Amino acid sequence: MTSFWLATRPIDATGTPLSAGESADVVVVGAGLTGVVTAALLARSGRRVALLEARGVGAVATGNTTAKASLLQGALFSGIRRRHSAEVLRAYADANRAGQDWLAGFLATHGVPYQRRTAWTYATDRDGIGRLEGERAAAVEAGLPVVRDDATGLPFPVAGAIRLDDQLQFHPTMALDALLAEFTSCGGVLHLGCRLRRLRVGARVALHTSGGDLMADQVVLATGTPVADRGGHFAVLEPQRSYALAAEVPGELPQGMYLSIDQPTRSLRTTPAVTGDGDVLLVGGNGHVVGRAADTRHRVDDLDDWTRRWFPGAEVTHRWSAQDYAPAAGLPLVGGLPWTHGRVFVATGYHKWGMTNAVAAGLRLLAQLDGGSHPGWASVLGSATDVTGWPTAARLTGGVGIEAVRGWFGGEVRSVADPPAEGQGVVGRRGLRPVAVSTVEGRTCAVSAVCTHLGGVVTWNEAERSWDCPLHGSRFTADGRVLEGPATTDLPGVERG
Ligand SMILES: Cc1cc2nc3c(=O)[nH]c(=O)nc-3n(C[C@H](O)[C@H](O)[C@H](O)COP(=O)(O)OP(=O)(O)OC[C@H]3O[C@@H](n4cnc5c(N)ncnc54)[C@H](O)[C@@H]3O)c2cc1C
Ligand code: FES
């Protein structure tokens, strides 16, 4: 499954191998939007910056997003207002506005195309109307001119909708390419194929990676959920995976950016076709907590069926999937990790609204690392150590606990002696030890089923042919290599017999 973005504009950055004894002022780990923006801002400000990436630039969430940079964000504003003061809500809106403005300015100056669009949140049944109204009220309290307007132009019935004009959509890998060019032109160095495995914080920070070791004065973990994190921030983030597709559709398409407030979630937007001839429709939805859905294949097919139902003649050209992290306290986690004496920083927890939040995180980290004055919104939003979400965190941790017990002690004890059918994976046991066996493209692999992060038992993701951990969202290939999440080492291979 390759996204429309990575298929139409792959990023062919080569990077530089790590050399022995390498050192930087700041090492940014992770080359998604957070990492590339932060690295570019820091390099621009005169720091010696190294950007480490385990896979490819944009390979994880940013290359698989739907790239709406909008301040109308589903039901997020009312969710934040329920837990926080009006001042915090306004700071969140200001942060996102600052992120959106910076991004629009950058794209315009660097000739990267983007489109201004009206953002809509709509309800498909009457029950959603109250939530829409709550969201409109919270958005207005945050200073956004959100209005009720049911004339969405969508081809299916909606019970009601709210809208915010003049939002932004773009092609995320084109944007990453331009940001990366900015980074390297300011002297930044990109290292690909370097997975951070461990950090040691002393007078400086020692980073141990799969591509070699290096030293830095400060480190930014822009890895989605934080890796090598003794602060346990992964425990207050819920990993949420969802699906997306691109389709060629005959005739005119609705030109807004849309998100349903009710379930199943549907996210829609258009993007210019690469042929330059008309638009392509993008549809997203059918999300779930990572590793906790047995029907991933069905969710992909269901999105196809829904698209063909409401957009007759649609031909699906690309299907993909990605995950982002929902923070327990409702606000992104951006700032210094408490145990690191101002040396290690994180930026995560965007709740699927990273296009504006990642840029805001970069701006905030620039101010924090420079020791200069923060923008007003940054001081109000607080730091990564915010504990106001602990009651919700307890709920997240409760779900994790149930999954941990289910993985180790639940389910049937299956034999792993026979190879599973093509495209299938099963978890069986050797003694007490869970073993994960799969067959992909005729190759049967047996690996430990115990996640190398903190011991969750992985489950098979049929749609993506991967092993996914239901505890904190680590994912591994069929033969055990880390794809994403907080794990930093592969699942070891085991004998099947
Ligand atoms: C389906 C979907 C649709 C979305 N749509 C929207 C949208 O329309 N609008 C919006 O605002 N937001 C959207 N989002 C959210 C947005 O895409 C993300 O919040 C954003 O891309 C996160 O960027 P990031 O740089 O923090 O993470 P990522 O892009 O995931 O980058 C993290 C990078 O770190 C690397 N990495 C991880 N661990 C290590 C390690 N140990 N060592 C080295 N490198 C490592 C990874 O390989 C990866 O490249 C969506 C998310 C999903 C899942
Ligand atoms: S991701 Fe934490 S135990 Fe697997």
XYZ file of C-alpha atoms and ligand atoms in Angstrom:
554
model
C 0.000 0.000 0.000
C 1.719 3.204 -1.201
C 0.208 6.627 -0.651
C -0.734 8.954 -3.493
C 1.941 11.361 -2.171
C 4.841 8.918 -2.066
C 3.785 7.427 -5.416
C 3.486 10.766 -7.232
C 6.383 12.577 -5.574
C 8.808 10.133 -3.922
C 11.593 11.807 -1.947
C 14.913 10.596 -3.298
C 17.203 12.113 -0.656
C 20.342 10.009 -0.315
C 21.790 11.272 2.963
C 25.366 11.000 4.215
C 26.741 7.995 6.144
C 27.573 8.716 9.787
C 31.304 9.134 10.282
C 33.229 7.971 13.353
C 33.263 10.514 16.196
C 30.594 12.696 14.577
C 29.134 15.448 16.701
C 26.480 18.142 16.278
C 25.004 20.999 18.262
C 21.557 19.459 17.855
C 20.530 16.043 16.580
C 16.933 15.862 15.385
C 15.674 12.278 15.239
C 12.929 11.576 12.689
C 12.434 13.113 9.238
C 8.677 13.614 9.141
C 7.175 17.103 9.136
C 8.091 17.741 12.798
C 11.715 16.732 12.351
C 12.317 18.406 9.007
C 10.717 21.724 10.043
C 12.552 21.740 13.384
C 15.867 20.810 11.753
C 15.455 23.480 9.065
C 14.585 26.183 11.628
C 17.545 25.260 13.830
C 19.969 25.075 10.879
C 18.702 28.464 9.671
C 19.435 29.913 13.116
C 23.093 28.908 12.756
C 23.183 25.603 14.685
C 25.143 22.587 13.413
C 22.272 20.161 12.977
C 22.206 16.461 12.097
C 18.881 14.893 11.086
C 18.657 11.122 11.682
C 16.041 8.972 9.978
C 15.522 5.233 10.385
C 13.638 4.735 7.114
C 13.054 7.364 4.410
C 12.105 11.044 4.624
C 8.318 11.149 5.115
C 8.085 7.346 5.177
C 5.784 7.121 8.194
C 2.896 9.511 9.066
C 3.838 12.560 6.985
C 4.060 10.727 3.656
C 0.770 8.973 4.415
C -1.326 11.819 5.763
C -4.216 13.627 4.073
C -2.399 16.978 4.512
C -5.178 19.372 5.421
C -3.608 22.238 7.325
C -6.822 23.358 8.975
C -7.851 25.048 12.204
C -11.266 23.413 12.002
C -10.294 20.064 13.469
C -13.267 17.713 13.852
C -14.378 17.772 17.504
C -10.959 18.634 18.919
C -11.645 22.158 20.182
C -14.660 21.127 22.283
C -12.612 18.165 23.588
C -9.798 20.490 24.694
C -12.264 22.961 26.238
C -13.825 20.195 28.358
C -10.447 19.591 30.013
C -8.758 23.003 29.912
C -9.378 26.705 30.403
C -10.439 29.105 27.659
C -6.912 30.573 27.810
C -5.353 27.210 26.990
C -7.870 26.658 24.186
C -7.019 30.048 22.668
C -3.303 29.267 22.958
C -3.910 25.988 21.101
C -5.699 27.893 18.316
C -2.926 30.506 18.205
C -0.271 27.778 17.978
C -2.073 26.169 15.063
C -2.563 29.535 13.351
C 1.148 30.265 13.753
C 1.939 26.841 12.263
C -0.433 27.354 9.356
C 0.851 30.892 8.635
C 4.478 29.792 8.718
C 3.727 26.857 6.414
C 1.778 28.994 3.939
C 4.629 31.526 3.892
C 7.237 28.822 3.376
C 5.307 27.082 0.572
C 4.643 30.388 -1.193
C 8.277 31.520 -0.999
C 9.590 28.178 -2.206
C 7.153 27.727 -5.078
C 5.410 24.682 -3.573
C 1.788 24.588 -4.726
C -0.991 24.694 -2.153
C -4.667 25.508 -2.252
C -6.892 27.650 -0.028
C -10.089 25.770 0.801
C -13.102 25.971 3.106
C -12.912 23.365 5.879
C -16.142 21.628 6.918
C -17.116 19.412 9.815
C -20.410 17.660 9.162
C -22.829 15.321 10.912
C -24.634 12.552 9.085
C -27.339 12.046 11.720
C -29.297 14.271 14.088
C -27.309 13.041 17.116
C -24.252 14.786 15.727
C -25.898 18.230 15.625
C -25.322 18.884 19.338
C -21.655 17.981 18.974
C -21.358 20.274 15.949
C -22.839 23.116 17.960
C -20.462 22.394 20.859
C -17.530 22.464 18.456
C -18.675 25.698 16.831
C -19.026 27.350 20.247
C -15.552 26.185 21.343
C -13.996 27.338 18.066
C -15.622 30.768 18.401
C -14.370 30.987 22.004
C -10.902 30.222 20.609
C -11.240 33.163 18.227
C -12.108 31.302 15.004
C -14.951 32.579 12.777
C -16.643 29.160 12.479
C -20.272 29.319 11.302
C -23.158 26.895 10.850
C -23.788 26.205 7.157
C -25.415 23.027 5.859
C -24.737 23.661 2.153
C -21.625 21.494 1.984
C -21.908 20.478 -1.668
C -21.294 16.843 -0.689
C -23.093 14.211 -2.800
C -24.646 12.471 0.231
C -27.143 13.745 2.815
C -25.795 15.569 5.867
C -27.828 16.478 8.943
C -25.803 19.639 9.542
C -22.374 21.199 9.116
C -20.069 23.972 10.308
C -17.419 25.663 8.218
C -14.247 27.726 8.429
C -13.084 29.515 5.287
C -9.594 30.089 3.966
C -7.822 26.977 5.251
C -4.983 25.252 3.435
C -4.237 21.935 1.736
C -1.018 20.806 0.082
C 1.081 17.888 -1.196
C 3.101 16.766 1.838
C 6.070 15.145 0.093
C 6.531 18.211 -2.139
C 6.589 20.294 1.043
C 9.068 17.934 2.749
C 11.344 18.077 -0.296
C 11.453 21.877 -0.164
C 12.030 21.877 3.611
C 14.830 19.383 3.254
C 16.466 21.518 0.558
C 16.257 24.487 2.944
C 17.799 22.385 5.721
C 20.775 21.198 3.652
C 21.322 24.659 2.124
C 21.800 25.945 5.691
C 24.506 23.330 6.351
C 22.295 20.621 7.877
C 23.320 16.997 7.381
C 20.848 14.156 6.782
C 21.676 10.598 7.864
C 19.323 7.939 6.525
C 19.065 4.334 7.717
C 20.007 5.332 11.277
C 17.549 4.017 13.843
C 18.122 5.531 17.271
C 18.346 2.656 19.730
C 19.533 4.303 22.972
C 20.384 7.688 24.441
C 22.748 8.442 27.300
C 22.473 11.884 28.858
C 25.549 13.334 30.527
C 27.411 16.600 29.925
C 26.384 15.926 26.299
C 24.020 13.355 24.826
C 25.435 10.133 23.372
C 23.227 8.604 20.677
C 23.598 4.954 19.761
C 22.012 4.211 16.359
C 21.853 1.317 13.915
C 24.141 3.336 11.600
C 26.763 4.323 14.202
C 27.141 6.583 17.222
C 27.251 10.359 17.569
C 27.263 13.083 20.220
C 25.110 16.179 20.558
C 24.515 19.022 22.983
C 20.769 18.656 22.522
C 18.431 16.127 20.925
C 14.910 16.496 19.544
C 12.889 13.277 19.352
C 10.602 13.904 16.375
C 9.852 10.221 16.038
C 6.057 10.223 16.287
C 5.694 8.563 19.676
C 8.970 9.195 21.544
C 11.641 6.481 21.371
C 14.292 5.820 24.020
C 11.961 7.594 26.432
C 12.480 6.879 30.093
C 9.807 9.467 30.897
C 7.163 7.007 29.676
C 5.377 9.510 27.433
C 4.300 6.684 25.126
C 1.953 5.641 27.971
C -0.154 8.801 27.642
C -0.517 8.521 23.874
C -3.070 6.336 22.122
C -1.780 5.100 18.724
C -4.591 5.434 16.178
C -4.291 3.893 12.743
C -6.533 4.765 9.826
C -6.911 4.210 6.106
C -6.962 6.409 3.032
C -7.381 6.138 -0.713
C -7.076 8.252 -3.852
C -9.628 7.904 -6.648
C -10.179 9.276 -10.128
C -13.803 10.354 -10.362
C -15.671 11.472 -13.491
C -17.241 14.934 -13.285
C -16.981 17.733 -10.766
C -15.845 17.109 -7.192
C -16.820 19.060 -4.066
C -13.986 21.508 -3.423
C -13.918 21.751 0.387
C -11.951 19.796 2.983
C -14.444 17.680 4.921
C -14.471 15.637 8.114
C -17.420 13.832 9.708
C -18.011 14.364 13.418
C -19.756 10.984 13.764
C -18.664 7.417 13.107
C -17.437 5.882 10.925
C -15.139 8.834 10.313
C -14.884 10.086 6.760
C -12.280 12.636 5.687
C -12.414 14.073 2.164
C -10.440 16.498 0.067
C -9.235 16.840 -3.509
C -5.740 17.326 -4.865
C -4.614 18.326 -8.345
C -4.040 15.265 -10.576
C -0.374 14.781 -11.506
C -1.400 14.940 -15.182
C -2.502 18.537 -14.499
C -5.946 17.509 -15.704
C -8.590 18.038 -12.992
C -8.578 16.785 -9.437
C -8.189 13.487 -7.642
C -10.460 12.649 -4.691
C -8.876 11.589 -1.371
C -10.968 9.715 1.193
C -9.859 8.649 4.682
C -11.419 6.902 7.652
C -12.219 3.576 9.369
C -9.622 4.136 12.100
C -8.898 1.991 15.164
C -6.352 1.659 17.940
C -3.205 0.030 16.508
C -3.123 -3.754 16.883
C -6.679 -3.985 18.209
C -8.696 -4.552 15.000
C -8.971 -8.022 13.522
C -10.675 -6.779 10.346
C -8.093 -4.461 8.767
C -8.653 -5.901 5.255
C -12.378 -5.285 5.606
C -11.766 -1.655 6.656
C -9.802 -0.998 3.452
C -12.493 -2.655 1.284
C -15.251 -0.773 3.102
C -13.611 2.590 2.297
C -13.470 1.552 -1.385
C -17.138 0.539 -1.368
C -18.216 3.763 0.335
C -16.298 5.868 -2.208
C -17.838 4.043 -5.179
C -21.293 4.346 -3.643
C -21.205 8.134 -3.272
C -18.899 8.938 -6.187
C -20.194 6.726 -9.020
C -17.535 5.719 -11.517
C -14.710 6.281 -8.993
C -11.571 4.322 -9.831
C -9.374 3.810 -6.816
C -5.713 4.316 -7.766
C -3.924 4.273 -4.393
C -4.681 2.853 -0.942
C -2.640 3.423 2.162
C -2.650 3.571 5.924
C -0.878 5.411 8.723
C -1.035 6.153 12.429
C -0.865 9.167 14.665
C -0.967 9.563 18.441
C -3.855 10.940 20.510
C -2.641 12.548 23.738
C -4.465 11.737 26.982
C -4.618 15.400 28.009
C -5.936 16.466 24.588
C -2.940 18.727 23.900
C 0.244 17.943 21.965
C 3.302 17.028 24.025
C 6.041 19.462 23.066
C 8.995 20.390 25.227
C 11.864 19.101 27.325
C 11.870 15.646 28.890
C 12.132 16.173 32.649
C 14.975 13.752 33.342
C 17.342 15.234 30.758
C 18.334 18.651 32.173
C 17.286 20.576 29.065
C 19.081 18.218 26.686
C 16.303 16.064 25.203
C 13.020 17.340 23.740
C 9.951 15.669 22.273
C 7.153 16.736 19.932
C 4.208 14.430 19.424
C 0.526 13.860 20.230
C -1.078 15.807 17.380
C -4.249 13.698 17.280
C -4.167 13.566 13.459
C -3.720 17.339 13.186
C 0.031 17.439 12.691
C 0.176 19.632 9.586
C -0.255 22.751 11.697
C 0.815 21.319 15.079
C 4.153 19.933 13.819
C 5.133 23.348 12.494
C 4.008 25.011 15.733
C 6.117 22.436 17.600
C 9.142 23.360 15.480
C 8.624 27.074 16.205
C 8.250 26.387 19.894
C 11.343 24.171 20.041
C 13.392 26.776 18.176
C 12.484 29.359 20.819
C 13.111 26.907 23.657
C 16.487 25.680 22.392
C 17.605 29.208 21.591
C 16.699 30.243 25.129
C 14.924 33.271 23.640
C 11.418 34.467 24.345
C 8.571 32.078 23.523
C 5.599 33.096 21.474
C 2.706 33.797 23.914
C 0.874 30.604 22.980
C 3.931 28.490 23.757
C 4.087 29.555 27.393
C 0.371 28.889 27.893
C 0.449 25.459 26.311
C 3.016 24.351 28.883
C 5.478 21.539 28.408
C 5.598 17.834 27.754
C 5.239 17.188 31.465
C 1.601 18.321 31.561
C -0.201 15.944 33.939
C -3.723 17.305 33.669
C -4.618 14.286 31.559
C -3.886 11.661 34.178
C -7.525 10.533 34.608
C -7.731 9.906 30.860
C -4.252 8.448 30.919
C -5.519 5.923 33.438
C -8.192 4.901 30.915
C -5.546 4.498 28.208
C -3.348 2.500 30.559
C -6.360 0.355 31.508
C -6.884 -0.551 27.827
C -3.195 -1.368 27.521
C -3.368 -3.601 30.614
C -6.304 -5.580 29.205
C -4.485 -6.054 25.893
C -1.327 -7.173 27.703
C -3.206 -9.861 29.600
C -5.162 -10.932 26.508
C -1.930 -11.252 24.509
C -0.095 -13.386 27.041
C -2.902 -15.511 28.465
C -5.968 -15.196 26.233
C -7.050 -16.807 22.975
C -6.601 -20.276 21.703
C -3.298 -22.093 21.752
C -2.546 -22.682 18.087
C -0.011 -24.885 16.429
C 2.702 -23.017 14.558
C 4.005 -26.124 12.836
C 1.915 -25.628 9.664
C 2.534 -22.544 7.514
C -0.393 -20.097 7.496
C -2.153 -19.459 4.168
C -0.721 -16.743 1.899
C -1.184 -13.275 3.454
C -2.073 -14.677 6.873
C -0.311 -14.627 10.233
C -0.999 -16.545 13.442
C 0.291 -16.268 16.978
C 0.884 -19.622 18.613
C 2.972 -20.767 21.525
C 6.108 -22.668 22.137
C 5.754 -23.551 25.815
C 4.654 -20.254 27.350
C 6.447 -18.165 24.738
C 4.237 -16.577 22.036
C 5.525 -17.106 18.488
C 4.314 -15.173 15.414
C 4.255 -17.045 12.108
C 3.198 -15.576 8.769
C 3.331 -16.348 5.069
C 3.867 -13.433 2.697
C 4.619 -13.855 -1.006
C 5.235 -17.553 -0.453
C 7.765 -17.027 2.348
C 6.937 -18.328 5.821
C 8.641 -16.502 8.708
C 8.574 -17.259 12.416
C 9.533 -14.507 14.847
C 9.073 -13.870 18.533
C 5.561 -12.484 19.090
C 6.782 -10.443 22.054
C 7.157 -6.752 21.236
C 10.685 -5.549 21.923
C 9.375 -2.348 23.474
C 7.735 -3.565 26.685
C 6.591 -7.089 26.003
C 3.130 -6.775 24.407
C 2.070 -9.682 22.216
C 1.729 -8.594 18.586
C -1.308 -9.249 16.364
C -1.471 -9.808 12.603
C -2.517 -6.881 10.398
C -3.861 -8.557 7.288
C -4.236 -5.357 5.251
C -0.604 -4.374 5.673
C 0.904 -7.796 6.338
C 2.609 -6.567 9.459
C 2.812 -7.488 13.149
C 1.267 -4.692 15.230
C 1.540 -4.255 18.992
C -1.766 -3.447 20.739
C -0.025 -1.783 23.701
C 1.739 1.341 22.389
C 1.575 0.929 18.600
C 4.925 -0.537 17.534
C 4.733 -2.249 14.148
C 7.038 -4.798 12.541
C 7.340 -6.373 9.081
C 6.334 -10.012 8.613
C 9.980 -10.985 9.167
C 10.257 -8.866 12.309
C 11.926 -5.576 11.287
C 10.747 -2.452 13.145
C 8.487 -0.247 11.039
C 7.380 2.375 13.546
C 6.324 3.059 17.121
C 8.379 3.167 20.318
C 10.230 -0.143 19.743
C 13.792 0.328 18.546
C 14.843 -3.282 17.947
C 13.510 -6.028 15.664
C 11.519 -9.104 16.686
C 14.074 -11.921 16.802
C 13.571 -14.845 14.423
C 12.718 -18.232 15.948
C 12.679 -21.820 14.696
C 9.198 -22.822 13.644
C 9.382 -26.533 14.346
C -4.362 8.687 8.026
C -3.906 9.995 8.597
C -4.377 11.180 8.048
C -3.969 12.400 8.579
N -4.436 13.545 8.034
C -4.066 14.729 8.548
C -4.563 15.943 8.014
O -5.340 15.954 7.059
N -4.178 17.098 8.592
C -3.329 17.129 9.649
O -3.034 18.202 10.161
N -2.796 15.991 10.153
C -3.147 14.800 9.630
N -2.643 13.660 10.141
C -1.612 13.733 11.175
C -0.244 14.036 10.593
O -0.034 13.294 9.413
C 0.825 13.680 11.619
O 0.495 14.295 12.842
C 2.195 14.180 11.194
O 2.501 13.720 9.898
C 3.227 13.694 12.197
O 4.475 14.092 11.729
P 5.763 13.671 12.537
O 6.917 14.258 11.824
O 5.604 13.992 13.964
O 5.783 12.071 12.457
P 6.225 11.141 11.239
O 5.886 11.710 9.931
O 5.726 9.782 11.565
O 7.798 11.159 11.334
C 8.508 10.476 12.339
C 9.795 9.955 11.707
O 10.632 9.449 12.731
C 11.285 8.297 12.249
N 11.687 7.486 13.388
C 10.889 6.854 14.279
N 11.629 6.200 15.193
C 12.923 6.442 14.880
C 14.164 6.039 15.476
N 14.217 5.251 16.545
N 15.321 6.485 14.901
C 15.280 7.285 13.789
N 14.132 7.678 13.190
C 12.968 7.261 13.733
C 10.226 7.608 11.406
O 10.797 6.673 10.505
C 9.533 8.784 10.749
O 10.066 9.089 9.485
C -3.052 12.433 9.655
C -2.582 11.248 10.204
C -3.010 10.038 9.701
C -2.500 8.787 10.324
S 4.657 -0.919 21.733
Fe 4.958 -0.941 23.868
S 4.926 -3.035 24.310
Fe 4.702 -3.007 22.174
